[in-house]
Short mmCIF file of C-alpha atoms in Angstrom, two decimals:
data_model
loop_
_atom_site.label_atom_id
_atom_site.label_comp_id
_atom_site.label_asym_id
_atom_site.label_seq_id
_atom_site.Cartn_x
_atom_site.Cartn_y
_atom_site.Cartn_z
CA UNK A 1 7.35 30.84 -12.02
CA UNK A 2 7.41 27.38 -13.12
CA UNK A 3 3.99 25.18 -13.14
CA UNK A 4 2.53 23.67 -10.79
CA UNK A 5 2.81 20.35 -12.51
CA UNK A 6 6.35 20.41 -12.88
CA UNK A 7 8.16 17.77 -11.70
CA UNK A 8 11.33 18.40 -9.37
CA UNK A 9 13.66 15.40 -8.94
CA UNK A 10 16.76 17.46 -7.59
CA UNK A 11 17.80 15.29 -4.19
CA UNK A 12 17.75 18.75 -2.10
CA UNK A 13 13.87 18.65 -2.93
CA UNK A 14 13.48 15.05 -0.96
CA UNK A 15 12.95 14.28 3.00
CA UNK A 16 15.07 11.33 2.23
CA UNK A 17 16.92 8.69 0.12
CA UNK A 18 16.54 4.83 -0.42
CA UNK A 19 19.57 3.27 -2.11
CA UNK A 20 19.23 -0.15 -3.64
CA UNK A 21 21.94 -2.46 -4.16
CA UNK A 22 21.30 -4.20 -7.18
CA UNK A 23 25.12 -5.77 -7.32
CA UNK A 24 24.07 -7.00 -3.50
CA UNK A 25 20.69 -8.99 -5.06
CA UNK A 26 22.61 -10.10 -7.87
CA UNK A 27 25.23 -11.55 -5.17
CA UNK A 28 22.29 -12.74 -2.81
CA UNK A 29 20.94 -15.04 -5.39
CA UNK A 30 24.00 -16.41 -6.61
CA UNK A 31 24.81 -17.38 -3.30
CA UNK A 32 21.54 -19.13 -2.82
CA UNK A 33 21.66 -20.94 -6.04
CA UNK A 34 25.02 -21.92 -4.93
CA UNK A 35 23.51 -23.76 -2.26
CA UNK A 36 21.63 -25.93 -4.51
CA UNK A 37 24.06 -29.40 -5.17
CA UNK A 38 20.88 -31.36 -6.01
CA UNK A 39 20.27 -30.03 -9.80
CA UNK A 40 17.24 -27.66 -8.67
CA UNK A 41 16.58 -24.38 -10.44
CA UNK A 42 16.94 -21.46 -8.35
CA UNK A 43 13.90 -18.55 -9.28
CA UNK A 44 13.14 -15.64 -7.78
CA UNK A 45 9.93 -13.93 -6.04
CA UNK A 46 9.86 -10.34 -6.89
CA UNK A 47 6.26 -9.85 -5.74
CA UNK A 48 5.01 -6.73 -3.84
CA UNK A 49 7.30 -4.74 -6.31
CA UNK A 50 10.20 -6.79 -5.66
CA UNK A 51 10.09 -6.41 -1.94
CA UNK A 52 9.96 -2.81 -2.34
CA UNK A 53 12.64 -2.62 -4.02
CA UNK A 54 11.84 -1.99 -7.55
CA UNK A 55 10.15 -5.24 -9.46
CA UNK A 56 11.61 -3.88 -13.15
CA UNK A 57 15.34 -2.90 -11.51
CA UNK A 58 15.39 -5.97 -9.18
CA UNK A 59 14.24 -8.43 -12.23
CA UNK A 60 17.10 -7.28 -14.89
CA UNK A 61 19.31 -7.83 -11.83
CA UNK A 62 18.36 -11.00 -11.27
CA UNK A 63 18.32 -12.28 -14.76
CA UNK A 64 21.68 -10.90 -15.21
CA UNK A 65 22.68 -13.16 -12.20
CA UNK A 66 21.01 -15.94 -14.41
CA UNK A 67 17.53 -16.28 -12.89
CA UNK A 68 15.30 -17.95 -15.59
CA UNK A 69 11.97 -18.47 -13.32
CA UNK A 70 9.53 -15.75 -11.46
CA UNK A 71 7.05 -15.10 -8.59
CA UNK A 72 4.86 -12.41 -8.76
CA UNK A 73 1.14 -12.00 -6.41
CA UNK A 74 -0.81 -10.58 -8.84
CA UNK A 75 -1.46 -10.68 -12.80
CA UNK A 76 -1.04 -6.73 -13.28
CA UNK A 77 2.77 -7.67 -11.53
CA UNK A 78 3.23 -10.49 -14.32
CA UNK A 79 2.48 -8.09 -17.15
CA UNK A 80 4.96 -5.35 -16.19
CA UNK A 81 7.34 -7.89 -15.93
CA UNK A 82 6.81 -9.48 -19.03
CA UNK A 83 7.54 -5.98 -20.56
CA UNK A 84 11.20 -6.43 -19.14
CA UNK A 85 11.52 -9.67 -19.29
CA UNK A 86 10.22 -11.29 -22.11
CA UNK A 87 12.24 -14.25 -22.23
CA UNK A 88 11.54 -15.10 -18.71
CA UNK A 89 9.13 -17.26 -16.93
CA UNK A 90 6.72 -15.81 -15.17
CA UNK A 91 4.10 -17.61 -12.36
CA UNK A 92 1.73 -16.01 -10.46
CA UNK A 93 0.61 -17.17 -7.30
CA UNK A 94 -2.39 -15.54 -6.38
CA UNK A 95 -3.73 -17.51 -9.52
CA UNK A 96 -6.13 -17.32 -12.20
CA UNK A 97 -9.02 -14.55 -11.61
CA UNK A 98 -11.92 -14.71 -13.17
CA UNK A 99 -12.14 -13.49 -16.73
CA UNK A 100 -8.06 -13.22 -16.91
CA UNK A 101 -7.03 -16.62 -19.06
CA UNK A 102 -7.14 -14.93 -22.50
CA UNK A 103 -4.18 -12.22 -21.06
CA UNK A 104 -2.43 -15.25 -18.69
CA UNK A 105 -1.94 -17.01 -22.76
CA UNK A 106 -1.54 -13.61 -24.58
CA UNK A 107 1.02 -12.85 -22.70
CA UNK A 108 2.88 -16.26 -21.65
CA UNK A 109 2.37 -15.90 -17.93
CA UNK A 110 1.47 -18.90 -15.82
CA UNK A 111 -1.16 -18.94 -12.89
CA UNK A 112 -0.68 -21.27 -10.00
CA UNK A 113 -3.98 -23.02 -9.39
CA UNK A 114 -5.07 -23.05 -6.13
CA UNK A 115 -8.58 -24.28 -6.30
CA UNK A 116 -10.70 -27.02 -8.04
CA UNK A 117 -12.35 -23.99 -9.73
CA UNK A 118 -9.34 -22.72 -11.14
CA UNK A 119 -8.07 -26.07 -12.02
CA UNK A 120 -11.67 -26.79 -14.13
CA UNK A 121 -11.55 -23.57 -15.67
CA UNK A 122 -7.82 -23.91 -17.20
CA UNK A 123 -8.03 -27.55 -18.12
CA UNK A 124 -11.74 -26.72 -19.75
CA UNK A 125 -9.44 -24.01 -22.25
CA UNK A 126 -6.78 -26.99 -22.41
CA UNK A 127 -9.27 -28.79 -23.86
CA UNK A 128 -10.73 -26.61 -26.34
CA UNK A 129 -7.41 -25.68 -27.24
CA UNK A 130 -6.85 -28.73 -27.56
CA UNK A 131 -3.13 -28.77 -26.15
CA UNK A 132 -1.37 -28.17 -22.96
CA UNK A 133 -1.00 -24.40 -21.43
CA UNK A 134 1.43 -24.17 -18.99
CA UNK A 135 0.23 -24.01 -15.28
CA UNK A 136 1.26 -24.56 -11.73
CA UNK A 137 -0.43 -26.61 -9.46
CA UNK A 138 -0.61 -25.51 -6.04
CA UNK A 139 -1.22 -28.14 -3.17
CA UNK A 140 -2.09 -27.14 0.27
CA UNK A 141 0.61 -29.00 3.09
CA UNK A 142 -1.27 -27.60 6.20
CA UNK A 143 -0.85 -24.15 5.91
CA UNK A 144 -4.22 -23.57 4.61
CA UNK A 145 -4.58 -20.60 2.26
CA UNK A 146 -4.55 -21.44 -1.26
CA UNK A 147 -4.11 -24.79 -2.47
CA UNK A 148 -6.50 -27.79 -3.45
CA UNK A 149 -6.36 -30.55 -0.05
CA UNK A 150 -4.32 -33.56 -0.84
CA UNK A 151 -7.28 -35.51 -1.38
CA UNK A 152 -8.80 -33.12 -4.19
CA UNK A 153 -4.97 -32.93 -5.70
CA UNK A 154 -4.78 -37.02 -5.94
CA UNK A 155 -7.80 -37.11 -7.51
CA UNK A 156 -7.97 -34.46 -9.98
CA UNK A 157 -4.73 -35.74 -11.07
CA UNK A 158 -6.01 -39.02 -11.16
CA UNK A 159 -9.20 -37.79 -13.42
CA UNK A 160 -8.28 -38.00 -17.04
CA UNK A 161 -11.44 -36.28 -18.17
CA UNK A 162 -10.71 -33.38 -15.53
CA UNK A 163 -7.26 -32.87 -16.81
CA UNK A 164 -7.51 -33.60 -20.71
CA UNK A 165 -4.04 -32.53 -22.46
CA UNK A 166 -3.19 -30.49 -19.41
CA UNK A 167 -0.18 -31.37 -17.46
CA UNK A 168 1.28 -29.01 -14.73
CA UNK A 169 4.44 -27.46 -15.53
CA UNK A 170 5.48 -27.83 -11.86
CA UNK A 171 3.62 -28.82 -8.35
CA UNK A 172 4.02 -26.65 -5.61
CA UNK A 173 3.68 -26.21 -1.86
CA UNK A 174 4.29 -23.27 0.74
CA UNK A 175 6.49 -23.97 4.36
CA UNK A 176 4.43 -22.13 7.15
CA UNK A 177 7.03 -21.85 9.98
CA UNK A 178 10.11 -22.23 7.54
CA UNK A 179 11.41 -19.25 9.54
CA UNK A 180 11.74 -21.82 12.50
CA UNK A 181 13.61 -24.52 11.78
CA UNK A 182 12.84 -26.79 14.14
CA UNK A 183 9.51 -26.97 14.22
CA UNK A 184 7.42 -30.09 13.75
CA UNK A 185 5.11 -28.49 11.05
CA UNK A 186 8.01 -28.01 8.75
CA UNK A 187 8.61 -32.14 8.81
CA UNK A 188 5.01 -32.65 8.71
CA UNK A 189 4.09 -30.18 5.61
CA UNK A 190 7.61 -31.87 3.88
CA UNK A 191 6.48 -35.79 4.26
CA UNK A 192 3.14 -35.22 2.82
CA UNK A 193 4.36 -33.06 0.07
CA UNK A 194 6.44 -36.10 -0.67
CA UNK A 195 3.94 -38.32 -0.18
CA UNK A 196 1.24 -36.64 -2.47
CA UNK A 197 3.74 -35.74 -5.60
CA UNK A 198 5.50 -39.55 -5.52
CA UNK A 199 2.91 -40.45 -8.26
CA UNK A 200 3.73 -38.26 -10.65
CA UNK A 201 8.11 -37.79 -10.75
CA UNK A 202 7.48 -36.47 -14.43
CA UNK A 203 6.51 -33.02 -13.08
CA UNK A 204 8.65 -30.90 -11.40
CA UNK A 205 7.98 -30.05 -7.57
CA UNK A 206 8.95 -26.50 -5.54
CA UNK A 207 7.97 -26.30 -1.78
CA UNK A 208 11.51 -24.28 -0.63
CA UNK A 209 11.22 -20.21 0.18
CA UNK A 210 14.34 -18.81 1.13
CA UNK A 211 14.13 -20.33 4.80
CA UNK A 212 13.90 -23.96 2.88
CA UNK A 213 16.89 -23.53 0.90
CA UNK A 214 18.86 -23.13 4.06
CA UNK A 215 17.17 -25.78 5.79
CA UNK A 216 18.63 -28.69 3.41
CA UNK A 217 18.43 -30.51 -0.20
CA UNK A 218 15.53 -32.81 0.91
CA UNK A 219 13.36 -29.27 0.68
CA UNK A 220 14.73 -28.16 -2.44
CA UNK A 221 13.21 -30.57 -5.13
CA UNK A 222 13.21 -29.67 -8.56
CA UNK A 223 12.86 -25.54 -7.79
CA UNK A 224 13.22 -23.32 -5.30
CA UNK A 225 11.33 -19.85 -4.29
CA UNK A 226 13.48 -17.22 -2.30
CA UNK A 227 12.60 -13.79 -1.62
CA UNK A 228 13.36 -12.39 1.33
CA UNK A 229 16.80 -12.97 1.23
CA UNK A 230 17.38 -12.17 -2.18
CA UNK A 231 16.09 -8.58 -0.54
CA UNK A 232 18.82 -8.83 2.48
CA UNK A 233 16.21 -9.96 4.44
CA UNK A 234 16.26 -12.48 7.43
CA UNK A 235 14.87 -15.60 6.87
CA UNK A 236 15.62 -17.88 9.65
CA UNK A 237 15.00 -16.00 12.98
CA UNK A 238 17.46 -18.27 14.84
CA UNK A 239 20.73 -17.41 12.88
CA UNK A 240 22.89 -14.92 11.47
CA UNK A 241 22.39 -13.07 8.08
CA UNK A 242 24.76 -13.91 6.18
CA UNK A 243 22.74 -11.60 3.35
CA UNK A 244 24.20 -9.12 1.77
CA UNK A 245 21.97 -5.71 2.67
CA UNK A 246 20.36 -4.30 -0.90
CA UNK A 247 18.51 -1.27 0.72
CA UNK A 248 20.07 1.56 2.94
CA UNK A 249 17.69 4.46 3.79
CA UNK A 250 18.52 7.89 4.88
CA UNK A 251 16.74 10.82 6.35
CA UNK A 252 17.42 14.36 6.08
CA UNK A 253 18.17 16.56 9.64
CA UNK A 254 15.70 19.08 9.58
CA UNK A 255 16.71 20.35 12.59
CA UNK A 256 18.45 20.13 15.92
CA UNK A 257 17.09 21.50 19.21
CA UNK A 258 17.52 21.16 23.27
CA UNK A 259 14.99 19.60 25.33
CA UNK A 260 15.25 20.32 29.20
CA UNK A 261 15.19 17.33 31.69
CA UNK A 262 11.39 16.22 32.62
CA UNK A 263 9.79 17.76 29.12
CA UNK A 264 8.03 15.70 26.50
CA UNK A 265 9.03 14.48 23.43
CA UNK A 266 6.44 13.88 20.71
CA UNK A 267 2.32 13.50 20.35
CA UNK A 268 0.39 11.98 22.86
CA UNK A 269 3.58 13.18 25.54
CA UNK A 270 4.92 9.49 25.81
CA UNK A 271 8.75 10.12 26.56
CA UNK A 272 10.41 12.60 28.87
CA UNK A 273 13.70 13.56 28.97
CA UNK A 274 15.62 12.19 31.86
CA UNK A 275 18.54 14.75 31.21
CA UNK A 276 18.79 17.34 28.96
CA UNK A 277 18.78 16.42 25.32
CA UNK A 278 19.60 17.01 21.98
CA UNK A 279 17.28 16.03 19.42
CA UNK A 280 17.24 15.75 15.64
CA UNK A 281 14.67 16.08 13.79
CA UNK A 282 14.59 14.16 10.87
CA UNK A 283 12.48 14.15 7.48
CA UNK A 284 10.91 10.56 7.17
CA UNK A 285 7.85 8.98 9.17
CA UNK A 286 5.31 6.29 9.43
CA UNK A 287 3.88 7.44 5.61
CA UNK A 288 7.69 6.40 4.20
CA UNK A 289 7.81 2.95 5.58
CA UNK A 290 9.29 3.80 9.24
CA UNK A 291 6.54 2.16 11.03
CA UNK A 292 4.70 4.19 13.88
CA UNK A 293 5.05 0.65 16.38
CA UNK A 294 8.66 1.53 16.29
CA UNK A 295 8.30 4.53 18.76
CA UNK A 296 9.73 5.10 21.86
CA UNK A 297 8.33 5.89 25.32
CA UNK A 298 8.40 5.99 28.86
CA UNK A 299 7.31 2.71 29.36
CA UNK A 300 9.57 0.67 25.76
CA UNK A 301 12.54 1.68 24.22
CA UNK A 302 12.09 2.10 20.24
CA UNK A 303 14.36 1.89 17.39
CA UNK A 304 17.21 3.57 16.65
CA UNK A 305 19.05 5.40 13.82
CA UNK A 306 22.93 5.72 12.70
CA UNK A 307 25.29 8.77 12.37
CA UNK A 308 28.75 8.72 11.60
CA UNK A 309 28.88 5.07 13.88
CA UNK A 310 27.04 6.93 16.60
CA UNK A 311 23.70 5.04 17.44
CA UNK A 312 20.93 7.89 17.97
CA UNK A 313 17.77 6.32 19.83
CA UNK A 314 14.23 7.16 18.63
CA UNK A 315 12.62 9.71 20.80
CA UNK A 316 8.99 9.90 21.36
CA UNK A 317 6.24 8.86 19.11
CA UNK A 318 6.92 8.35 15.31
CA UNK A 319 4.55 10.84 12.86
CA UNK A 320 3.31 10.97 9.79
CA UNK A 321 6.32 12.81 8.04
CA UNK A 322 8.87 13.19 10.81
CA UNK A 323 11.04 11.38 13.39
CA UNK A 324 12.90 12.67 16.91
CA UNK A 325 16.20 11.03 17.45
CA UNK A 326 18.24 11.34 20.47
CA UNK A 327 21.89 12.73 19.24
CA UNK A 328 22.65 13.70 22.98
CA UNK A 329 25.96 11.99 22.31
CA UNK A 330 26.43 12.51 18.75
CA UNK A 331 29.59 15.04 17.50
CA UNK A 332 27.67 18.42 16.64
CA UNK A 333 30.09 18.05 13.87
CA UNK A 334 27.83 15.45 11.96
CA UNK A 335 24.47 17.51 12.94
CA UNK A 336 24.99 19.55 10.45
CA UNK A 337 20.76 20.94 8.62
CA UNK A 338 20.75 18.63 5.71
CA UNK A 339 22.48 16.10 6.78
CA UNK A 340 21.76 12.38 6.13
CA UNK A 341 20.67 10.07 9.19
CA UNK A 342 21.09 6.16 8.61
CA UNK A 343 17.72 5.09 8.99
CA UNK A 344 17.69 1.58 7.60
CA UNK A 345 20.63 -0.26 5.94
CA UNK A 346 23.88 -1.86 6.88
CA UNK A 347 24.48 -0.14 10.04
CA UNK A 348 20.49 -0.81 10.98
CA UNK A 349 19.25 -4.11 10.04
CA UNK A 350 15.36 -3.89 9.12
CA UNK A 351 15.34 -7.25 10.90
CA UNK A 352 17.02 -5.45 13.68
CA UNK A 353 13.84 -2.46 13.48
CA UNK A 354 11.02 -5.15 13.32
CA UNK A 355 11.83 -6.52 16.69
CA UNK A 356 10.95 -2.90 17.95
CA UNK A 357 8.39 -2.95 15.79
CA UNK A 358 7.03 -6.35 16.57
CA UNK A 359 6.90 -7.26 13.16
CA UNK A 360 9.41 -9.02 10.18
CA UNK A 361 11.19 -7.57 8.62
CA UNK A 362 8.98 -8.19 5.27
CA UNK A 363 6.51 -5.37 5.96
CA UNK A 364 9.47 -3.01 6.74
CA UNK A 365 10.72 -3.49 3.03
CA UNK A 366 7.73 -3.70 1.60
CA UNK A 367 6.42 -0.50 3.03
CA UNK A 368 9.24 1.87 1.77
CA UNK A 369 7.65 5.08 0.93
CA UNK A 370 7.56 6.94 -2.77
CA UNK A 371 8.75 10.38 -1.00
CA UNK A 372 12.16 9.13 -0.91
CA UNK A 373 14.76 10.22 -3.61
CA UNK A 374 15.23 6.24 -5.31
CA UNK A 375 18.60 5.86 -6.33
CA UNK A 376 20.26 2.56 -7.71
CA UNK A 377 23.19 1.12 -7.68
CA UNK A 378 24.87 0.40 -10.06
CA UNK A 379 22.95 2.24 -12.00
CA UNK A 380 20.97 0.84 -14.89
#
C-alpha cells in the first residue's frame, strides 16, 4: 500500500478545480495600461497571493504583458517575488517592520513609509549609508490607515536633517470610495493629494487603484496601482465589467437525490422544499472560498451555480466541505456522479456571488481554497 505521505495530484482525487486564466490577466492589464494617454506607468498589485490567484504564476504573466512595477502587503510576499522576478520592482505597502531594513536592501525591495517612525528609521540608514535607498512615501488623503498627515508629510520633506540623501522614489496616496465614482471624498482625497505633492514635481506621484484608472487622467499621475481588475474583478460598482474573467471554479457532483415538498434542506433546517426537488450535492464549501453568507433560506434567496447554461440555485445552508444546489430543472443528462458544477467563473460572476454574500468580490478571490485541483492556463 502506498505511504501515508504520498502525495496524490490525480484530478479524480479533488472535490474541485480552480482554473486561472493567465492569457485573461495578461489581457486585463494591457487594457488598463492602454487607458493611460498621460505617460504614467501602469504596475501591478499582486498582494494576498495575487488575489488568490497565484502571486509567482500571476507575476511572470504580468511581466510578460510588460509590467515593470509591484505591490505586495507584506515583506515575506516581496521576497518570493523577488525569486521570480528579479529584475522587477518590488514595493511593499504594509511598510518597513521593525528589524527588516537589512533584507528590504539585501534584496532590492522597497517599503512604503507610512509613519514618521518608519520615515526616521530609513532616512537614519540613508544617512549612514551615506546615499539614497529607494523608498515610497505614503501620505494619508483622508482615508486614515497608514500614511503620515499632510502636515507631518510637508514638513518632513521640508526637514533637510530628517531626510539627509534620501529622496522618495515615488509619493503615494490610497482612494477610499474609488469604487463610487461620484462621491465627494474621491474629489476631496484628489485636491489635497495635489495640493501636498505640488512642491516637489521631481518625484513621481501614484494615488490611482484600478477604480482610479477608470475614473480619468487627472487620477493617474506618474503611476498607477490596479488589482482587482487585473483579477477580473469589479471595480466600479456602478458599471459593467468590461474585465476579462481569470478564475472559473468547479465543483464535483457527489450526488443527486429527491427531496419531498415541505422537507428541509441543510443544517440548522433553514429552507424547505416548496415542490419536490432534485438536489445536487456538490464537493466544495465555506473551507474552499464559497462563503457560508451565501446560503439560502426560507426567509433570502442565496447564490447560485451553472450547468450546461442551466442556473441551479443554492439550497439550504452552505457547510464546511459541501454545497446543495437545486437542479430541479436541470437535464438528468448533465447530473451525471463526477460531474463538474460551475461554481464561480464566466457564467457566475464573483461580483455577481458577493451581492448574496454581502460582500466584494475581493474576499471571494482571495479566499479560494487549497483543496481545489489548481490548473493554469496557458500553462507555464
Amino acid at each position: 500500500m502506498p505511504s501515508s505521505q504520498t502525495p496524490f495530484h490525480s484530478p479524480d482525487f479533488y472535490g474541485g478545480r480552480l482554473t486561472i486564466d493567465l492569457a485573461a490577466i495578461a489581457a486585463n492589464w494591457t487594457v488598463l495600461n492602454g487607458k493611460l494617454d498621460g505617460g504614467a506607468e501602469c504596475a501591478a498589485a499582486i498582494k494576498a497571493d495575487a488575489y488568490g490567484v497565484g502571486q509567482e504564476q500571476a507575476g511572470r504573466a504580468l511581466s510578460g504583458a510588460g509590467c515593470r512595477t509591484f505591490f505586495v502587503a507584506v515583506p515575506t510576499e516581496a521576497f518570493d517575488l523577488r525569486m521570480s522576478l528579479p529584475d522587477a520592482v518590488i514595493y511593499v505597502l504594509d511598510g518597513l517592520f521593525p528589524g527588516t531594513a537589512e533584507h528590504f536592501i539585501q534584496h532590492d525591495i522597497r517599503p512604503v513609509l507610512g509613519s514618521l517612525c518608519e520615515l526616521r528609521e530609513w532616512t537614519g540608514i540613508c544617512k549612514s549609508a551615506e546615499k539614497n535607498l529607494d523608498a515610497a512615501v505614503h501620505v494619508d488623503t483622508g482615508i486614515h490607515r497608514l500614511g503620515l498627515s499632510p502636515a507631518e508629510f510637508s514638513a518632513a520633506m521640508s526637514d533637510a536633517d530628517l531626510l539627509g540623501p534620501f529622496v522618495p522614489s515615488l509619493v503615494m496616496s490610497h482612494l477610499a470610495c474609488g469604487s463610487t465614482p461620484a462621491h465627494p471624498m474621491n474629489r476631496r482625497q484628489l485636491d489635497l493629494f495635489q495640493e501636498v505633492t505640488a512642491p516637489f514635481p521631481h518625484i513621481p506621484r501614484s494615488l490611482a487603484n484600478s477604480a482610479g484608472i477608470l475614473m480619468g487622467p487627472e487620477y493617474h499621475f506618474d503611476l498607477v496601482r490596479p488589482g482587482i481588475a487585473l483579477y477580473g474583478g469589479k471595480a466600479i460598482d456602478s458599471e459593467p465589467n468590461a474585465m476579462k474573467p481569470v478564475a472559473r471554479v468547479e465543483a464535483r457532483i457527489m450526488m443527486v437525490r429527491d427531496v419531498p415538498e415541505g422537507d428541509t434542506i441543510g443544517y440548522g433546517a433553514r429552507q424547505s422544499a416548496t415542490r419536490r426537488l432534485r438536489n445536487a450535492v456538490v464537493a466544495a464549501g465555506y473551507a474552499d472560498g464559497l462563503l457560508r453568507r451565501a446560503s439560502s433560506s426560507d426567509e433570502r434567496p442565496g447564490g447560485f451555480a451553472m450547468i450546461g447554461g442551466y442556473r441551479a440555485p443554492v439550497l439550504g445552508c452552505i457547510s464546511m466541505d459541501m454545497i446543495t444546489l437545486d437542479v430541479t430543472d436541470v437535464p438528468e443528462e448533465l447530473l451525471k456522479r463526477g460531474a463538474l458544477v460551475e461554481m464561480l467563473g464566466p457564467s457566475v460572476a464573483a461580483s455577481d456571488l458577493a451581492a448574496y454574500a454581502e460582500t466584494i468580490d475581493y474576499e471571494y478571490l482571495t479566499s479560494l481554497g487549497r483543496r481545489f485541483e489548481r490548473v493554469y492556463a496557458p500553462l507555464i
